[in-house]
């Protein structure tokens, strides 16, 4: 799962409807920015076509996005976009234009709203407020700085100029169809949580309990299928409304990930057997010497047929290759393939 694309936060009321399921371009933009601040420029491949295209065919305005990503302060403020868009009433706008035009004022307005919320909360102590909201207040103050908000506004405008054609060509229709499907599922089962994608993080036990409680107590929910998300999403709980976003392709991406990991697990068998691993070490480190099956069998201390079996498996996996000279066969390590396996494992486990 792409955890870098998961946002959970504990962010005004949206009318009196208990459930709204809708496409939301403002939150698409906010989430895409949040995603890029964690991924852009790190050289990682991605399943999302819009991210790959951003790297392969950089659009005009890309410099504004690169500057935002390279600025540590801007990289740390991506989460607030979703919060201010939701809490200040921009989340359900049909386009991000009003959000982008008002952007320089948003942080100050959000700070005012946060202070009003805290002043009206008699159930929690100042110490509890400090623990829960101090970091948010700090980041909103940073975002309120004219230089920071100006740079961020420029990056957001450039990003939407890039995303809008894709969204209008396909994304909006895909998200609206997903919204209708989820709404129908909820109408049929009466359970929002079970209608959400199976692997969405709000279905994890720690989050699901609070989510179900909110449903039972008549809480309000805004659910947004996100065209530009992968397997992640967001969950904002603020002012009596739960805002939930999920990637419309999340489940197919999860299935693709399972298939890729099954293939990777097969290749990792080469590394899990001590004899095969030793064979690869010897072939790699003694690459200046032409090593036959007999040479390798003597080095690892097993029979020649056993060594041949291990080498055959390594060759089938594409990790070693055979070089024939006369009537002899020598082995060499396919270094790019070995690096690919190690890199794939690192990406899978560590992101």
XYZ file of C-alpha atoms in Angstrom:
351
model
C 0.000 0.000 0.000
C 1.219 3.470 -0.749
C 1.127 4.780 2.818
C 2.655 8.080 1.756
C -0.758 8.743 0.297
C -2.780 8.187 3.457
C -3.953 11.112 5.548
C -5.870 10.802 8.763
C -6.787 13.811 10.859
C -9.173 14.643 13.565
C -11.507 19.085 10.179
C -18.027 22.960 8.995
C -21.118 21.244 8.746
C -22.299 20.488 5.227
C -25.989 21.304 5.299
C -28.107 18.843 7.213
C -27.713 15.787 4.980
C -26.219 12.848 6.795
C -24.408 11.505 3.739
C -23.044 13.207 0.650
C -21.162 11.113 -1.896
C -19.762 13.217 -4.688
C -16.898 14.043 -7.005
C -14.936 16.979 -5.568
C -12.313 18.645 -7.782
C -11.109 20.904 -4.952
C -10.261 17.889 -2.831
C -8.771 16.158 -5.891
C -6.360 19.067 -6.250
C -5.603 19.222 -2.528
C -4.963 15.494 -2.373
C -2.798 15.475 -5.505
C -0.653 18.216 -3.975
C -0.448 16.298 -0.684
C 0.600 13.201 -2.637
C 3.266 15.013 -4.642
C 4.784 16.631 -1.579
C 5.612 13.130 -0.406
C 6.625 11.578 -3.695
C 7.683 14.117 -6.303
C 11.371 14.187 -7.183
C 12.302 11.025 -5.304
C 12.844 9.015 -8.462
C 10.308 6.331 -7.620
C 8.136 4.781 -10.296
C 4.432 5.012 -9.642
C 1.280 3.265 -10.725
C -0.448 6.590 -11.274
C -0.261 7.676 -14.943
C -0.549 11.380 -14.077
C 2.546 11.174 -11.856
C 4.581 9.304 -14.457
C 3.527 11.790 -17.127
C 4.476 14.670 -14.861
C 8.014 13.293 -14.798
C 8.258 12.108 -18.394
C 6.580 15.075 -20.115
C 6.910 17.999 -17.719
C 4.216 20.606 -18.370
C 4.660 24.354 -18.368
C 4.627 25.542 -14.773
C 6.535 22.469 -13.579
C 9.165 24.719 -12.004
C 6.607 26.023 -9.501
C 5.842 22.438 -8.445
C 9.540 21.557 -8.229
C 10.229 24.619 -6.092
C 7.410 23.645 -3.738
C 8.730 20.111 -3.425
C 12.275 21.268 -2.769
C 11.133 23.709 -0.046
C 10.996 21.822 3.247
C 8.391 24.217 4.669
C 6.056 23.763 1.715
C 6.519 20.003 1.721
C 5.312 19.885 5.321
C 2.064 21.799 4.707
C 0.284 19.555 2.211
C -2.078 18.104 4.800
C -3.584 21.511 5.603
C -5.018 21.956 2.106
C -7.605 19.251 2.672
C -8.416 20.654 6.073
C -8.912 24.280 5.025
C -10.834 23.309 1.876
C -13.253 21.234 3.957
C -13.554 23.417 7.031
C -14.036 26.662 5.072
C -16.707 25.378 2.704
C -14.775 24.891 -0.557
C -14.843 21.096 -0.611
C -17.985 20.710 -2.722
C -17.314 23.478 -5.264
C -17.598 22.336 -8.863
C -14.141 23.751 -9.687
C -11.126 24.836 -7.612
C -11.216 28.395 -8.992
C -12.715 30.032 -5.901
C -10.391 28.049 -3.648
C -7.338 29.102 -5.658
C -8.396 32.766 -5.869
C -8.997 32.983 -2.100
C -5.958 30.938 -1.186
C -3.836 33.720 0.410
C -6.576 34.294 3.035
C -7.368 30.671 3.872
C -4.841 29.986 6.604
C -5.816 33.062 8.612
C -9.485 32.140 8.287
C -8.768 28.575 9.322
C -6.836 29.805 12.352
C -9.776 31.975 13.368
C -12.095 28.998 13.013
C -9.751 26.791 15.049
C -9.573 29.353 17.861
C -13.371 29.703 17.885
C -13.681 25.932 18.081
C -11.302 25.729 21.006
C -12.888 28.681 22.823
C -16.282 27.004 22.588
C -15.055 23.606 23.756
C -15.640 23.234 27.483
C -15.242 19.454 27.466
C -11.473 19.448 27.086
C -8.712 21.116 29.078
C -6.196 23.584 27.601
C -3.592 20.852 27.961
C -5.707 18.485 25.844
C -6.176 21.214 23.231
C -2.438 21.808 23.219
C -1.704 18.141 22.674
C -4.222 17.782 19.851
C -4.029 21.086 18.008
C -0.624 22.677 18.704
C 1.038 21.210 15.620
C -1.917 22.121 13.416
C -1.861 25.700 14.701
C 1.868 25.908 14.021
C 1.460 24.699 10.445
C -1.469 27.006 9.748
C 0.609 29.944 10.990
C 3.361 28.883 8.607
C 0.848 28.686 5.757
C -0.431 32.164 6.671
C 2.979 33.644 5.902
C 2.517 35.629 2.647
C 5.694 34.261 1.098
C 4.738 30.648 1.858
C 1.121 31.002 0.760
C 2.183 32.829 -2.426
C 4.596 30.068 -3.404
C 2.015 27.423 -2.586
C -0.662 29.227 -4.583
C 1.647 29.300 -7.604
C 2.321 25.564 -7.300
C -1.382 24.781 -6.928
C -2.302 26.857 -9.976
C 0.374 25.095 -12.020
C -0.742 21.690 -10.759
C -4.409 22.304 -11.583
C -3.524 23.637 -15.042
C -1.852 20.243 -15.569
C -4.573 18.097 -13.946
C -7.717 19.848 -15.199
C -7.691 18.475 -18.778
C -7.353 14.905 -17.462
C -10.043 15.470 -14.875
C -12.530 16.948 -17.346
C -11.720 14.396 -20.037
C -12.145 11.365 -17.815
C -11.677 11.917 -14.085
C -14.924 13.674 -13.262
C -17.054 11.046 -15.018
C -15.138 8.192 -13.371
C -15.480 9.759 -9.920
C -19.177 10.515 -10.415
C -19.828 6.932 -11.495
C -17.973 5.650 -8.438
C -20.026 7.996 -6.241
C -23.286 6.643 -7.663
C -22.138 3.087 -7.149
C -21.147 3.668 -3.526
C -24.361 5.591 -2.802
C -26.398 2.679 -4.184
C -24.451 0.240 -2.045
C -25.114 2.278 1.096
C -28.809 2.536 0.199
C -28.909 -1.249 -0.144
C -26.985 -2.209 2.992
C -27.406 0.838 5.221
C -23.722 0.604 6.117
C -21.285 3.190 4.780
C -18.227 1.536 6.231
C -18.763 -1.776 4.446
C -19.495 0.080 1.186
C -16.070 1.726 1.203
C -13.216 -0.087 -0.574
C -12.203 -3.206 1.287
C -8.633 -2.069 1.837
C -9.319 1.566 2.823
C -7.569 2.391 6.069
C -10.794 3.544 7.800
C -11.760 -0.144 7.830
C -8.788 -0.983 10.056
C -10.025 -1.935 13.516
C -8.667 1.149 15.272
C -10.461 3.524 12.910
C -13.530 1.389 12.170
C -14.758 1.454 15.768
C -14.875 5.269 15.863
C -16.366 5.362 12.357
C -19.202 3.010 13.268
C -19.872 4.965 16.424
C -20.207 8.150 14.380
C -22.684 6.361 12.073
C -24.744 5.077 14.986
C -24.870 8.536 16.548
C -26.207 10.082 13.348
C -22.959 11.681 12.248
C -22.594 13.421 8.919
C -20.312 12.125 6.198
C -18.897 13.508 2.962
C -17.381 10.752 0.826
C -15.243 11.604 -2.185
C -14.015 9.099 -4.815
C -10.596 10.410 -5.865
C -9.489 9.992 -9.465
C -5.929 11.127 -8.754
C -5.336 8.928 -5.698
C -3.778 5.485 -5.637
C -4.407 3.125 -2.710
C -4.463 5.865 -0.119
C -6.998 8.504 0.732
C -7.929 10.748 3.608
C -10.162 10.916 6.656
C -10.864 14.278 8.273
C -13.035 14.469 11.351
C -13.797 18.093 12.131
C -16.788 20.111 13.243
C -19.140 17.126 13.331
C -18.472 15.958 9.772
C -16.334 13.044 8.619
C -14.706 13.717 5.241
C -13.529 10.503 3.602
C -11.605 10.214 0.344
C -10.597 7.020 -1.431
C -8.896 6.195 -4.722
C -11.318 4.994 -7.394
C -8.664 2.568 -8.635
C -7.556 1.490 -5.145
C -8.825 -2.088 -5.308
C -7.461 -2.821 -8.788
C -4.110 -1.350 -7.739
C -4.146 -3.530 -4.627
C -4.784 -6.612 -6.780
C -1.962 -5.580 -9.117
C 0.312 -5.149 -6.109
C -0.584 -8.642 -4.873
C 0.341 -10.128 -8.255
C 3.639 -8.247 -8.362
C 4.491 -9.299 -4.813
C 3.752 -12.933 -5.632
C 6.235 -12.682 -8.517
C 8.746 -10.963 -6.240
C 8.313 -13.643 -3.566
C 9.175 -16.243 -6.185
C 12.416 -14.468 -7.020
C 13.226 -13.993 -3.352
C 13.392 -17.769 -3.015
C 16.824 -17.408 -4.577
C 17.893 -15.322 -1.598
C 16.187 -17.482 1.037
C 18.274 -20.609 0.426
C 21.792 -20.396 1.918
C 23.366 -22.455 -0.865
C 21.795 -20.422 -3.688
C 22.707 -17.192 -1.942
C 26.298 -18.349 -1.504
C 26.442 -19.328 -5.176
C 25.346 -15.825 -6.178
C 27.890 -14.277 -3.815
C 30.688 -16.373 -5.266
C 29.685 -15.743 -8.884
C 29.380 -12.013 -8.191
C 32.543 -11.516 -6.158
C 34.724 -13.850 -8.238
C 33.520 -12.476 -11.547
C 37.090 -12.172 -12.782
C 37.353 -15.976 -12.720
C 35.410 -18.252 -15.105
C 33.592 -20.578 -12.679
C 32.202 -23.923 -13.824
C 29.578 -26.007 -12.042
C 32.406 -28.156 -10.712
C 34.256 -25.139 -9.333
C 31.145 -23.841 -7.617
C 30.206 -27.271 -6.220
C 33.611 -27.556 -4.565
C 33.371 -24.028 -3.155
C 29.948 -24.508 -1.536
C 30.563 -28.100 -0.466
C 27.619 -29.830 -2.154
C 27.356 -32.298 -5.011
C 27.615 -31.197 -8.601
C 24.013 -32.270 -9.449
C 22.704 -30.267 -6.464
C 24.720 -27.253 -7.584
C 23.403 -27.650 -11.140
C 19.836 -27.662 -9.796
C 20.401 -24.432 -7.877
C 22.058 -22.784 -10.866
C 19.231 -23.852 -13.149
C 16.707 -22.193 -10.795
C 18.800 -19.014 -10.652
C 19.007 -18.962 -14.445
C 15.234 -19.429 -14.782
C 14.778 -16.483 -12.425
C 17.074 -14.404 -14.643
C 19.569 -13.821 -11.830
C 22.519 -15.674 -13.403
C 23.487 -16.256 -16.991
C 25.549 -18.927 -18.737
C 28.551 -18.140 -20.927
C 29.761 -21.008 -23.111
C 33.385 -21.253 -24.112
C 34.205 -24.339 -26.081
C 32.700 -27.303 -24.300
C 32.577 -25.562 -20.934
C 29.854 -23.436 -19.358
C 30.637 -20.607 -16.992
C 28.295 -18.546 -14.847
C 27.976 -14.852 -14.303
C 25.650 -12.761 -12.162
C 23.041 -10.646 -13.973
C 23.629 -7.609 -11.794
C 20.756 -5.424 -13.090
C 18.276 -8.235 -12.345
C 19.642 -8.681 -8.822
C 19.439 -4.946 -8.204
C 15.860 -4.908 -9.514
C 14.807 -7.584 -7.010
C 16.466 -5.786 -4.112
C 14.984 -2.441 -5.182
C 11.521 -3.954 -5.583
C 11.694 -5.395 -2.075
C 12.856 -2.070 -0.675
C 10.078 -0.159 -2.444
C 7.473 -2.660 -1.287
C 8.520 -2.621 2.347
C 9.775 0.908 2.840
C 7.988 2.901 0.116
